[in-house]
CSV table of C-alpha atoms (C1' of nucleotides) in Angstrom, one decimal:
chain,number,residue,atom,x,y,z
A,1,MET,CA,-75.2,15.4,-34.9
A,2,PRO,CA,-74.3,17.7,-37.8
A,3,TYR,CA,-76.5,16.1,-40.3
A,4,GLY,CA,-80.3,15.9,-40.5
A,5,CYS,CA,-79.9,19.0,-42.6
A,6,GLY,CA,-83.3,20.5,-42.0
A,7,VAL,CA,-84.5,19.0,-45.2
A,8,THR,CA,-88.2,18.3,-44.8
A,9,LYS,CA,-88.1,14.9,-46.3
A,10,THR,CA,-91.7,13.8,-46.4
A,11,SER,CA,-91.0,10.1,-46.1
A,12,ALA,CA,-88.1,7.7,-46.1
A,13,GLU,CA,-89.5,6.0,-49.2
A,14,ARG,CA,-88.7,2.4,-48.5
A,15,ALA,CA,-87.2,1.0,-45.3
A,16,GLN,CA,-83.5,1.9,-45.7
A,17,PRO,CA,-81.9,2.5,-49.1
A,18,THR,CA,-78.6,2.6,-47.3
A,19,ALA,CA,-76.8,0.1,-49.6
A,20,GLU,CA,-77.1,-2.9,-51.9
A,21,ASP,CA,-80.3,-1.3,-53.2
A,22,ARG,CA,-78.9,0.3,-56.3
A,23,LEU,CA,-77.2,-2.6,-57.8
A,24,ARG,CA,-77.0,-3.3,-61.5
A,25,PRO,CA,-78.7,-6.5,-62.6
A,26,ALA,CA,-75.3,-8.2,-63.3
A,27,GLY,CA,-74.3,-7.4,-59.7
A,28,ARG,CA,-77.4,-9.0,-58.3
A,29,ALA,CA,-76.9,-12.1,-60.4
A,30,THR,CA,-73.4,-12.8,-59.4
A,31,ARG,CA,-74.1,-12.0,-55.8
A,32,SER,CA,-76.8,-14.6,-55.6
A,33,ALA,CA,-74.7,-17.1,-57.5
A,34,ILE,CA,-71.9,-16.7,-54.9
A,35,GLU,CA,-74.4,-17.0,-52.1
A,36,ALA,CA,-75.8,-20.2,-53.5
A,37,ALA,CA,-72.4,-21.7,-54.0
A,38,ALA,CA,-71.4,-20.7,-50.5
A,39,ARG,CA,-74.5,-22.2,-48.9
A,40,THR,CA,-73.8,-25.5,-50.6
A,41,LEU,CA,-70.1,-25.7,-49.8
A,42,PHE,CA,-70.4,-24.4,-46.2
A,43,ALA,CA,-73.1,-26.9,-45.4
A,44,GLU,CA,-71.0,-29.6,-46.9
A,45,HIS,CA,-67.5,-28.8,-45.6
A,46,GLY,CA,-68.0,-26.3,-42.8
A,47,PHE,CA,-66.3,-22.9,-42.5
A,48,ASP,CA,-62.7,-24.0,-42.6
A,49,GLY,CA,-63.3,-26.8,-45.0
A,50,ALA,CA,-64.8,-24.6,-47.7
A,51,SER,CA,-62.4,-22.2,-49.5
A,52,VAL,CA,-63.2,-18.8,-51.0
A,53,ARG,CA,-61.5,-20.0,-54.2
A,54,GLY,CA,-63.7,-23.1,-54.3
A,55,ILE,CA,-66.8,-21.1,-53.8
A,56,ALA,CA,-65.7,-18.7,-56.5
A,57,ALA,CA,-65.1,-21.6,-58.9
A,58,GLU,CA,-68.5,-23.1,-58.1
A,59,ALA,CA,-70.1,-19.8,-58.9
A,60,GLY,CA,-68.0,-19.3,-62.0
A,61,VAL,CA,-66.4,-16.1,-60.7
A,62,ASP,CA,-63.1,-14.6,-59.7
A,63,PRO,CA,-62.1,-15.2,-56.1
A,64,ALA,CA,-61.5,-11.5,-55.6
A,65,LEU,CA,-65.1,-10.8,-56.5
A,66,VAL,CA,-66.3,-12.9,-53.5
A,67,ILE,CA,-64.4,-10.7,-51.1
A,68,ARG,CA,-65.4,-7.6,-53.0
A,69,HIS,CA,-69.1,-8.3,-52.7
A,70,PHE,CA,-69.2,-9.6,-49.1
A,71,GLY,CA,-66.2,-8.1,-47.4
A,72,SER,CA,-64.7,-11.3,-46.1
A,73,LYS,CA,-65.1,-15.0,-45.9
A,74,GLU,CA,-66.5,-14.7,-42.4
A,75,ALA,CA,-69.1,-12.1,-43.4
A,76,LEU,CA,-70.2,-14.3,-46.3
A,77,PHE,CA,-70.5,-17.3,-43.9
A,78,LEU,CA,-72.6,-15.3,-41.5
A,79,ARG,CA,-74.9,-14.0,-44.3
A,80,THR,CA,-75.3,-17.5,-45.6
A,81,LEU,CA,-76.0,-19.0,-42.2
A,82,ASP,CA,-79.4,-20.1,-41.4
A,83,ARG,CA,-79.9,-18.8,-37.9
A,84,SER,CA,-82.8,-20.9,-36.9
A,85,LEU,CA,-83.6,-24.6,-36.6
A,86,GLY,CA,-87.3,-23.8,-37.0
A,87,VAL,CA,-88.4,-25.1,-33.6
A,88,GLY,CA,-90.7,-22.1,-33.1
A,89,LYS,CA,-93.9,-23.9,-34.0
A,90,VAL,CA,-93.1,-26.9,-31.9
A,91,ILE,CA,-92.3,-24.8,-28.9
A,92,ASP,CA,-95.4,-22.7,-29.2
A,93,GLY,CA,-97.5,-25.9,-28.9
A,94,PRO,CA,-98.9,-27.4,-25.7
A,95,LEU,CA,-96.4,-27.3,-22.9
A,96,GLU,CA,-97.1,-30.8,-21.6
A,97,THR,CA,-95.8,-32.5,-24.7
A,98,VAL,CA,-93.1,-30.1,-25.9
A,99,GLY,CA,-90.3,-32.6,-25.0
A,100,ARG,CA,-91.4,-35.4,-27.2
A,101,ARG,CA,-92.6,-33.2,-30.0
A,102,LEU,CA,-89.3,-31.4,-30.0
A,103,VAL,CA,-87.2,-34.6,-30.4
A,104,ALA,CA,-89.6,-35.9,-33.0
A,105,TYR,CA,-89.2,-32.7,-35.0
A,106,LEU,CA,-85.4,-32.7,-34.7
A,107,ILE,CA,-84.8,-36.3,-35.8
A,108,ASP,CA,-87.4,-36.2,-38.5
A,109,THR,CA,-85.6,-37.9,-41.3
A,110,ASP,CA,-87.8,-36.2,-43.9
A,111,ASN,CA,-86.4,-32.8,-42.8
A,112,ALA,CA,-82.8,-33.2,-43.9
A,113,SER,CA,-82.2,-29.5,-43.8
A,114,ILE,CA,-81.9,-29.6,-40.0
A,115,ARG,CA,-78.8,-31.7,-40.3
A,116,GLY,CA,-77.2,-29.3,-42.8
A,117,ARG,CA,-78.1,-26.2,-40.8
A,118,PHE,CA,-76.8,-27.7,-37.6
A,119,VAL,CA,-73.6,-28.9,-39.1
A,120,ALA,CA,-72.8,-25.6,-40.7
A,121,ILE,CA,-73.4,-23.7,-37.4
A,122,ALA,CA,-71.5,-26.2,-35.3
A,123,ARG,CA,-68.5,-26.3,-37.6
A,124,GLY,CA,-68.3,-22.5,-37.5
A,125,SER,CA,-68.7,-22.2,-33.7
A,126,HIS,CA,-65.1,-21.1,-33.2
A,127,LEU,CA,-66.1,-17.7,-34.7
A,128,ALA,CA,-67.0,-15.2,-32.1
A,129,GLN,CA,-70.0,-13.9,-34.1
A,130,VAL,CA,-71.3,-17.4,-34.6
A,131,ARG,CA,-71.2,-18.0,-30.9
A,132,ASP,CA,-73.0,-14.8,-30.3
A,133,GLU,CA,-75.7,-15.9,-32.8
A,134,MET,CA,-76.1,-19.2,-31.0
A,135,VAL,CA,-76.5,-17.5,-27.6
A,136,ARG,CA,-79.0,-15.2,-29.1
A,137,HIS,CA,-80.8,-18.1,-30.7
A,138,THR,CA,-81.0,-19.9,-27.3
A,139,ALA,CA,-82.4,-16.7,-25.8
A,140,GLU,CA,-84.9,-15.9,-28.5
A,141,ALA,CA,-86.1,-19.4,-29.7
A,142,TYR,CA,-86.1,-21.2,-26.4
A,143,ILE,CA,-86.0,-19.0,-23.3
A,144,ALA,CA,-88.2,-16.1,-24.4
A,145,PRO,CA,-91.2,-18.2,-25.6
A,146,LEU,CA,-90.8,-21.0,-23.0
A,147,ALA,CA,-89.6,-19.6,-19.7
A,148,PRO,CA,-92.7,-17.4,-19.0
A,149,ARG,CA,-94.9,-20.4,-19.4
A,150,LEU,CA,-93.2,-22.5,-16.8
A,151,ASP,CA,-94.1,-23.0,-13.1
A,152,GLY,CA,-91.6,-23.1,-10.3
A,153,GLU,CA,-88.1,-21.7,-9.9
A,154,ASP,CA,-85.1,-21.3,-12.1
A,155,ARG,CA,-87.2,-21.0,-15.2
A,156,GLU,CA,-84.5,-19.5,-17.5
A,157,VAL,CA,-81.9,-22.0,-16.3
A,158,ARG,CA,-84.2,-24.9,-16.9
A,159,VAL,CA,-84.9,-23.8,-20.5
A,160,ALA,CA,-81.3,-23.2,-21.1
A,161,LEU,CA,-80.6,-26.7,-20.0
A,162,VAL,CA,-83.2,-27.9,-22.5
A,163,ALA,CA,-81.3,-26.1,-25.2
A,164,ALA,CA,-78.2,-28.0,-24.0
A,165,GLN,CA,-80.0,-31.2,-24.3
A,166,VAL,CA,-81.1,-30.4,-27.8
A,167,ALA,CA,-77.5,-29.4,-28.8
A,168,GLY,CA,-76.2,-32.6,-27.3
A,169,LEU,CA,-78.6,-34.8,-29.2
A,170,LEU,CA,-77.9,-33.1,-32.5
A,171,ASN,CA,-74.2,-33.3,-31.7
A,172,LEU,CA,-74.1,-37.1,-31.3
A,173,LEU,CA,-76.5,-37.7,-34.1
A,174,PHE,CA,-75.2,-35.3,-36.8
A,175,LEU,CA,-71.6,-34.5,-35.9
A,176,GLN,CA,-70.3,-37.7,-34.2
A,177,GLU,CA,-72.8,-39.8,-36.1
A,178,ASP,CA,-72.9,-42.1,-33.1
A,179,PRO,CA,-73.8,-45.6,-34.2
A,180,VAL,CA,-76.0,-46.4,-31.2
A,181,LEU,CA,-78.2,-43.4,-31.7
A,182,SER,CA,-78.2,-43.5,-35.5
A,183,THR,CA,-79.5,-47.1,-35.5
A,184,ALA,CA,-82.0,-46.6,-32.6
A,185,ALA,CA,-85.7,-46.6,-33.4
A,186,PRO,CA,-86.9,-43.0,-33.7
A,187,GLU,CA,-89.8,-43.6,-31.4
A,188,THR,CA,-87.5,-44.9,-28.7
A,189,LEU,CA,-85.4,-41.7,-28.9
A,190,VAL,CA,-88.6,-39.6,-28.9
A,191,ALA,CA,-89.9,-41.3,-25.8
A,192,LEU,CA,-86.7,-41.5,-23.8
A,193,TYR,CA,-85.1,-38.2,-24.6
A,194,GLY,CA,-88.4,-36.4,-25.0
A,195,ASP,CA,-89.3,-37.3,-21.4
A,196,ALA,CA,-85.8,-36.2,-20.2
A,197,ILE,CA,-86.4,-32.8,-21.7
A,198,GLN,CA,-90.0,-32.7,-20.4
A,199,GLN,CA,-88.8,-33.2,-16.9
A,200,LEU,CA,-87.0,-29.9,-16.9
A,201,LEU,CA,-90.1,-28.1,-18.2
A,202,THR,CA,-92.9,-29.7,-16.2
A,203,PRO,CA,-91.3,-31.7,-13.4
B,1,MET,CA,-37.9,-60.7,-43.7
B,2,PRO,CA,-34.1,-60.5,-44.2
B,3,TYR,CA,-33.4,-59.5,-40.6
B,4,GLY,CA,-34.0,-61.4,-37.4
B,5,CYS,CA,-30.4,-62.6,-38.1
B,6,GLY,CA,-30.6,-65.9,-36.3
B,7,VAL,CA,-29.7,-64.1,-33.1
B,8,THR,CA,-31.2,-66.2,-30.3
B,9,LYS,CA,-32.7,-63.3,-28.6
B,10,THR,CA,-34.0,-64.8,-25.3
B,11,SER,CA,-36.8,-62.2,-24.8
B,12,ALA,CA,-38.3,-59.2,-26.4
B,13,GLU,CA,-37.0,-57.1,-23.5
B,14,ARG,CA,-39.8,-54.5,-23.2
B,15,ALA,CA,-43.2,-54.5,-25.1
B,16,GLN,CA,-42.3,-53.3,-28.6
B,17,PRO,CA,-39.0,-51.7,-29.6
B,18,THR,CA,-40.6,-51.0,-33.0
B,19,ALA,CA,-39.9,-47.3,-33.0
B,20,GLU,CA,-39.2,-44.1,-31.0
B,21,ASP,CA,-37.4,-46.2,-28.6
B,22,ARG,CA,-33.9,-45.6,-29.8
B,23,LEU,CA,-33.9,-41.8,-29.7
B,24,ARG,CA,-31.1,-39.7,-28.8
B,25,PRO,CA,-31.7,-37.5,-25.7
B,26,ALA,CA,-31.9,-34.4,-27.7
B,27,GLY,CA,-34.6,-35.9,-29.8
B,28,ARG,CA,-36.7,-36.8,-26.8
B,29,ALA,CA,-36.3,-33.3,-25.3
B,30,THR,CA,-37.5,-31.5,-28.4
B,31,ARG,CA,-40.3,-34.0,-29.0
B,32,SER,CA,-41.7,-33.4,-25.6
B,33,ALA,CA,-41.3,-29.6,-25.9
B,34,ILE,CA,-43.3,-29.7,-29.1
B,35,GLU,CA,-45.9,-31.9,-27.5
B,36,ALA,CA,-46.2,-29.5,-24.6
B,37,ALA,CA,-46.5,-26.5,-26.8
B,38,ALA,CA,-49.1,-28.3,-29.0
B,39,ARG,CA,-51.2,-29.3,-26.0
B,40,THR,CA,-51.3,-25.7,-24.8
B,41,LEU,CA,-52.1,-24.1,-28.2
B,42,PHE,CA,-54.6,-26.7,-29.3
B,43,ALA,CA,-56.5,-26.4,-26.1
B,44,GLU,CA,-56.5,-22.7,-26.4
B,45,HIS,CA,-57.3,-22.2,-30.1
B,46,GLY,CA,-58.5,-25.5,-31.4
B,47,PHE,CA,-57.1,-27.5,-34.4
B,48,ASP,CA,-57.6,-24.9,-37.1
B,49,GLY,CA,-56.8,-21.9,-34.8
B,50,ALA,CA,-53.4,-23.2,-33.7
B,51,SER,CA,-50.7,-23.2,-36.4
B,52,VAL,CA,-47.7,-25.5,-36.8
B,53,ARG,CA,-45.5,-22.4,-37.0
B,54,GLY,CA,-46.9,-21.1,-33.8
B,55,ILE,CA,-46.4,-24.4,-32.0
B,56,ALA,CA,-42.8,-24.5,-33.3
B,57,ALA,CA,-42.2,-20.9,-32.0
B,58,GLU,CA,-43.7,-21.7,-28.6
B,59,ALA,CA,-41.3,-24.8,-28.4
B,60,GLY,CA,-38.4,-22.8,-29.7
B,61,VAL,CA,-37.9,-25.0,-32.7
B,62,ASP,CA,-38.0,-24.9,-36.5
B,63,PRO,CA,-41.5,-25.5,-38.0
B,64,ALA,CA,-40.2,-28.3,-40.2
B,65,LEU,CA,-39.1,-30.2,-37.2
B,66,VAL,CA,-42.6,-30.4,-36.0
B,67,ILE,CA,-43.7,-32.2,-39.1
B,68,ARG,CA,-40.4,-34.2,-39.2
B,69,HIS,CA,-41.1,-35.6,-35.7
B,70,PHE,CA,-44.9,-36.2,-35.9
B,71,GLY,CA,-45.6,-36.7,-39.6
B,72,SER,CA,-48.4,-34.1,-39.9
B,73,LYS,CA,-50.3,-31.5,-37.9
B,74,GLU,CA,-53.3,-33.9,-37.7
B,75,ALA,CA,-51.1,-36.7,-36.3
B,76,LEU,CA,-49.6,-34.3,-33.7
B,77,PHE,CA,-53.1,-33.2,-32.8
B,78,LEU,CA,-54.3,-36.8,-32.3
B,79,ARG,CA,-51.3,-37.7,-30.3
B,80,THR,CA,-51.7,-34.6,-28.1
B,81,LEU,CA,-55.4,-35.2,-27.7
B,82,ASP,CA,-56.6,-36.3,-24.2
B,83,ARG,CA,-59.1,-38.9,-25.2
B,84,SER,CA,-60.8,-39.0,-21.8
B,85,LEU,CA,-62.7,-36.5,-19.7
B,86,GLY,CA,-61.9,-38.6,-16.6
B,87,VAL,CA,-65.5,-39.6,-15.8
B,88,GLY,CA,-64.5,-43.2,-15.0
B,89,LYS,CA,-64.4,-42.8,-11.3
B,90,VAL,CA,-67.7,-40.9,-11.2
B,91,ILE,CA,-69.4,-43.5,-13.3
B,92,ASP,CA,-68.1,-46.4,-11.3
B,93,GLY,CA,-69.8,-45.0,-8.2
B,94,PRO,CA,-73.3,-45.8,-6.9
B,95,LEU,CA,-75.7,-45.9,-9.8
B,96,GLU,CA,-78.5,-44.1,-8.0
B,97,THR,CA,-76.5,-40.8,-7.8
B,98,VAL,CA,-74.5,-40.9,-11.0
B,99,GLY,CA,-76.5,-38.1,-12.6
B,100,ARG,CA,-75.8,-35.4,-10.0
B,101,ARG,CA,-72.2,-36.6,-9.4
B,102,LEU,CA,-71.5,-36.5,-13.1
B,103,VAL,CA,-72.7,-32.9,-13.5
B,104,ALA,CA,-70.9,-31.8,-10.3
B,105,TYR,CA,-67.6,-33.3,-11.6
B,106,LEU,CA,-68.0,-31.7,-15.1
B,107,ILE,CA,-68.7,-28.2,-13.9
B,108,ASP,CA,-66.2,-28.3,-11.1
B,109,THR,CA,-64.5,-24.9,-11.4
B,110,ASP,CA,-61.4,-26.3,-9.7
B,111,ASN,CA,-60.9,-28.7,-12.6
B,112,ALA,CA,-60.1,-26.3,-15.4
B,113,SER,CA,-58.5,-29.0,-17.5
B,114,ILE,CA,-62.0,-30.4,-18.4
B,115,ARG,CA,-62.7,-27.2,-20.3
B,116,GLY,CA,-59.5,-27.3,-22.2
B,117,ARG,CA,-59.8,-31.0,-23.1
B,118,PHE,CA,-63.4,-30.6,-24.2
B,119,VAL,CA,-62.7,-27.5,-26.3
B,120,ALA,CA,-59.7,-29.2,-28.0
B,121,ILE,CA,-61.8,-32.2,-28.9
B,122,ALA,CA,-64.9,-30.3,-30.0
B,123,ARG,CA,-62.9,-27.9,-32.2
B,124,GLY,CA,-61.3,-30.8,-33.9
B,125,SER,CA,-64.5,-32.7,-34.5
B,126,HIS,CA,-64.4,-32.2,-38.2
B,127,LEU,CA,-61.5,-34.6,-38.5
B,128,ALA,CA,-62.7,-38.1,-39.2
B,129,GLN,CA,-60.3,-39.7,-36.7
B,130,VAL,CA,-61.4,-37.4,-34.0
B,131,ARG,CA,-65.0,-38.3,-34.6
B,132,ASP,CA,-64.0,-42.0,-34.4
B,133,GLU,CA,-62.3,-41.3,-31.1
B,134,MET,CA,-65.4,-39.6,-29.7
B,135,VAL,CA,-67.6,-42.5,-30.7
B,136,ARG,CA,-65.1,-44.9,-29.2
B,137,HIS,CA,-65.0,-42.8,-26.0
B,138,THR,CA,-68.8,-42.9,-25.7
B,139,ALA,CA,-68.7,-46.6,-26.1
B,140,GLU,CA,-65.9,-47.3,-23.7
B,141,ALA,CA,-66.3,-44.6,-21.0
B,142,TYR,CA,-70.1,-44.5,-20.8
B,143,ILE,CA,-71.9,-47.5,-22.5
B,144,ALA,CA,-69.5,-50.3,-21.5
B,145,PRO,CA,-69.4,-49.6,-17.7
B,146,LEU,CA,-73.0,-48.3,-17.4
B,147,ALA,CA,-75.3,-50.2,-19.7
B,148,PRO,CA,-74.8,-53.6,-17.9
B,149,ARG,CA,-75.8,-52.1,-14.6
B,150,LEU,CA,-79.1,-50.7,-15.8
B,151,ASP,CA,-82.6,-52.3,-15.5
B,152,GLY,CA,-85.2,-52.2,-18.2
B,153,GLU,CA,-85.0,-51.9,-22.0
B,154,ASP,CA,-82.9,-49.9,-24.4
B,155,ARG,CA,-79.9,-49.8,-22.0
B,156,GLU,CA,-77.4,-48.8,-24.6
B,157,VAL,CA,-79.5,-46.2,-26.2
B,158,ARG,CA,-80.3,-44.7,-22.7
B,159,VAL,CA,-76.6,-44.5,-21.9
B,160,ALA,CA,-75.8,-43.0,-25.3
B,161,LEU,CA,-78.5,-40.3,-24.6
B,162,VAL,CA,-76.7,-39.6,-21.3
B,163,ALA,CA,-73.6,-39.0,-23.3
B,164,ALA,CA,-75.5,-36.6,-25.5
B,165,GLN,CA,-76.7,-34.7,-22.4
B,166,VAL,CA,-73.2,-34.4,-21.2
B,167,ALA,CA,-72.0,-33.2,-24.6
B,168,GLY,CA,-74.7,-30.7,-24.7
B,169,LEU,CA,-74.0,-29.3,-21.3
B,170,LEU,CA,-70.3,-28.9,-22.0
B,171,ASN,CA,-71.2,-27.4,-25.4
B,172,LEU,CA,-73.3,-24.6,-23.9
B,173,LEU,CA,-71.0,-24.0,-21.0
B,174,PHE,CA,-67.6,-24.1,-22.7
B,175,LEU,CA,-68.1,-23.5,-26.4
B,176,GLN,CA,-71.1,-21.1,-26.5
B,177,GLU,CA,-70.3,-19.8,-23.1
B,178,ASP,CA,-74.1,-19.3,-22.6
B,179,PRO,CA,-74.6,-16.5,-20.1
B,180,VAL,CA,-77.6,-18.1,-18.4
B,181,LEU,CA,-75.8,-21.3,-17.6
B,182,SER,CA,-72.4,-19.6,-16.9
B,183,THR,CA,-74.0,-17.4,-14.2
B,184,ALA,CA,-76.3,-20.0,-12.7
B,185,ALA,CA,-75.5,-21.5,-9.3
B,186,PRO,CA,-73.5,-24.7,-9.7
B,187,GLU,CA,-75.8,-26.5,-7.2
B,188,THR,CA,-78.8,-25.6,-9.3
B,189,LEU,CA,-77.3,-27.1,-12.4
B,190,VAL,CA,-76.3,-30.2,-10.5
B,191,ALA,CA,-79.8,-30.7,-9.2
B,192,LEU,CA,-81.7,-30.0,-12.3
B,193,TYR,CA,-79.5,-31.5,-15.0
B,194,GLY,CA,-78.3,-34.3,-12.7
B,195,ASP,CA,-81.8,-35.4,-12.3
B,196,ALA,CA,-82.6,-35.2,-16.0
B,197,ILE,CA,-79.6,-37.5,-16.6
B,198,GLN,CA,-80.6,-39.8,-13.7
B,199,GLN,CA,-84.0,-40.3,-15.2
B,200,LEU,CA,-82.5,-42.0,-18.2
B,201,LEU,CA,-80.5,-44.4,-16.0
B,202,THR,CA,-83.0,-45.2,-13.2
B,203,PRO,CA,-86.4,-44.1,-14.3
C,1,DC,C1',-73.8,14.7,-77.5
C,2,DC,C1',-70.3,13.4,-74.7
C,3,DC,C1',-68.3,13.5,-70.1
C,4,DG,C1',-67.6,11.5,-65.9
C,5,DC,C1',-68.4,8.5,-62.4
C,6,DA,C1',-69.6,4.5,-60.1
C,7,DG,C1',-70.6,-0.4,-60.4
C,8,DA,C1',-68.6,-4.8,-62.2
C,9,DG,C1',-64.9,-7.6,-63.1
C,10,DT,C1',-59.7,-8.9,-63.9
C,11,DC,C1',-55.1,-9.7,-62.5
C,12,DA,C1',-51.0,-10.0,-59.9
C,13,DA,C1',-49.4,-9.9,-55.7
C,14,DC,C1',-48.9,-10.1,-50.4
C,15,DG,C1',-48.2,-12.7,-46.2
C,16,DG,C1',-49.4,-16.8,-43.8
C,17,DC,C1',-50.4,-21.7,-43.9
C,18,DG,C1',-48.9,-27.1,-43.9
C,19,DT,C1',-45.5,-29.6,-45.9
C,20,DT,C1',-41.2,-31.3,-48.5
C,21,DG,C1',-36.5,-31.9,-50.2
C,22,DA,C1',-31.8,-30.9,-50.1
C,23,DC,C1',-28.5,-29.9,-47.1
C,24,DC,C1',-25.5,-29.9,-42.8
C,25,DC,C1',-23.8,-31.2,-38.0
C,26,DT,C1',-23.3,-34.7,-34.4
C,27,DT,C1',-22.9,-39.1,-32.4
C,28,DG,C1',-22.1,-43.7,-31.5
C,29,DA,C1',-21.4,-48.6,-33.1
C,30,DG,C1',-18.3,-51.5,-36.0
D,1,DC,C1',-11.1,-44.1,-37.8
D,2,DT,C1',-15.4,-44.7,-40.7
D,3,DC,C1',-19.7,-44.0,-41.7
D,4,DA,C1',-24.6,-44.6,-41.5
D,5,DA,C1',-28.3,-42.5,-39.2
D,6,DG,C1',-30.5,-39.3,-36.0
D,7,DG,C1',-31.2,-34.3,-35.1
D,8,DG,C1',-31.6,-29.9,-37.1
D,9,DT,C1',-31.7,-25.8,-40.7
D,10,DC,C1',-33.2,-23.6,-44.8
D,11,DA,C1',-35.5,-22.5,-48.9
D,12,DA,C1',-39.1,-23.5,-51.4
D,13,DC,C1',-43.8,-25.4,-53.0
D,14,DG,C1',-48.7,-24.9,-53.6
D,15,DC,C1',-52.8,-23.4,-51.2
D,16,DC,C1',-55.2,-20.0,-48.5
D,17,DG,C1',-57.8,-15.2,-47.6
D,18,DT,C1',-57.3,-10.7,-48.9
D,19,DT,C1',-55.7,-6.3,-51.3
D,20,DG,C1',-54.7,-2.7,-54.7
D,21,DA,C1',-54.3,-1.2,-59.2
D,22,DC,C1',-56.2,-1.7,-63.3
D,23,DT,C1',-59.9,-2.1,-67.2
D,24,DC,C1',-64.5,-2.2,-69.0
D,25,DT,C1',-69.3,-0.9,-69.1
D,26,DG,C1',-73.5,1.6,-68.8
D,27,DC,C1',-76.1,5.4,-67.3
D,28,DG,C1',-77.4,10.3,-65.6
D,29,DG,C1',-76.4,15.2,-66.1
D,30,DG,C1',-73.8,19.2,-68.2
DNA sequence: CCCGCAGAGTCAACGGCGTTGACCCTTGAG
DNA sequence: CTCAAGGGTCAACGCCGTTGACTCTGCGGG
């Protein structure tokens, strides 16, 4: 470790001024314009369907600038990606009703952003880093808060299987747009699938 | 219709001689070489990950020939696609044990082709025709044989939710390669997830 | 004050992609 | 033998993500 330098720096000022902190206003503006355009187009067309040139055009910017600012299309995608589906509050609630509340939250038609976030993630799942994020999300959003609260054996496996059930439901609803599930009454889905989930948590 | 020619053809010979029937042997050979290469590369890298040029190279053939024979990359993908996961026999068995037998069949490590088939389908799910195939497969392979045998209400919805559970399990196992599920004992998965599926069929 | 430097943006180009059109060689029916 | 049509080759098109060389701008330090 050759650096450290013996300089008695009294404090590190802010968290980390490592990068992106000293940007001129113009830089910030175009950066966020690119991010906004990327968020829109990735959610609409997925990773492969959206093009860097298209994002640049939407942001009113040269395609080279997109790469210049974010390094690569994949890095931009990862930065733009919403990691979470926001299930935290639901999962922290009473354990005996997590199943039904989880389904009710996921298929809530008022919360259209769940669809967009899931589609963007699923359509980018061939990227290794996206897969890693999904695994991390399963561990942090489902297993970590839920497994310690369970009784019985195989707690982590049971929670991971709940995550599988969630993924499957969103898959048929939002990716395949299965007509049977799309036209079913929400309360029917909540009751049936919620109980199937619940069985893995409190059998 | 200028042809037909008044020839009193006594029978239509085989089913339909509409096309691809009068092919020279060489044509057949390269066609099937391309199909084999496509099957391999699509299963390995998905639709976007596999390139026409790569498939052509694997088949020892000019890239233009691939398009010439199949029309487009998407058409080749659809023709190459295995529509079915082969769950028919499992589903036709005794209703009371479908859940566990289904999971046991899907995660059977001896049947590696299930993984390849699922990955190819899932990675091509942004194509409208692939989505349609998936919906059709849910209807034909799950709902049609299973729903009439159920008791109670919402039979079709319940079977569609079983399909969702299956999709979710394969998703975490084969796409995300979730470490918790990948390292779990198969019999644990069969018992836990099998029963969660069974609950929707015979509650 | 001006110099220099780094951030911001422009432009042309690279190699790879799916696809097309023009062009040959081969073959088998009339 | 003739000749259309199937099988195959080749160069090229337009799009893609990305790069490198270039200019312009604004600001801190000599």
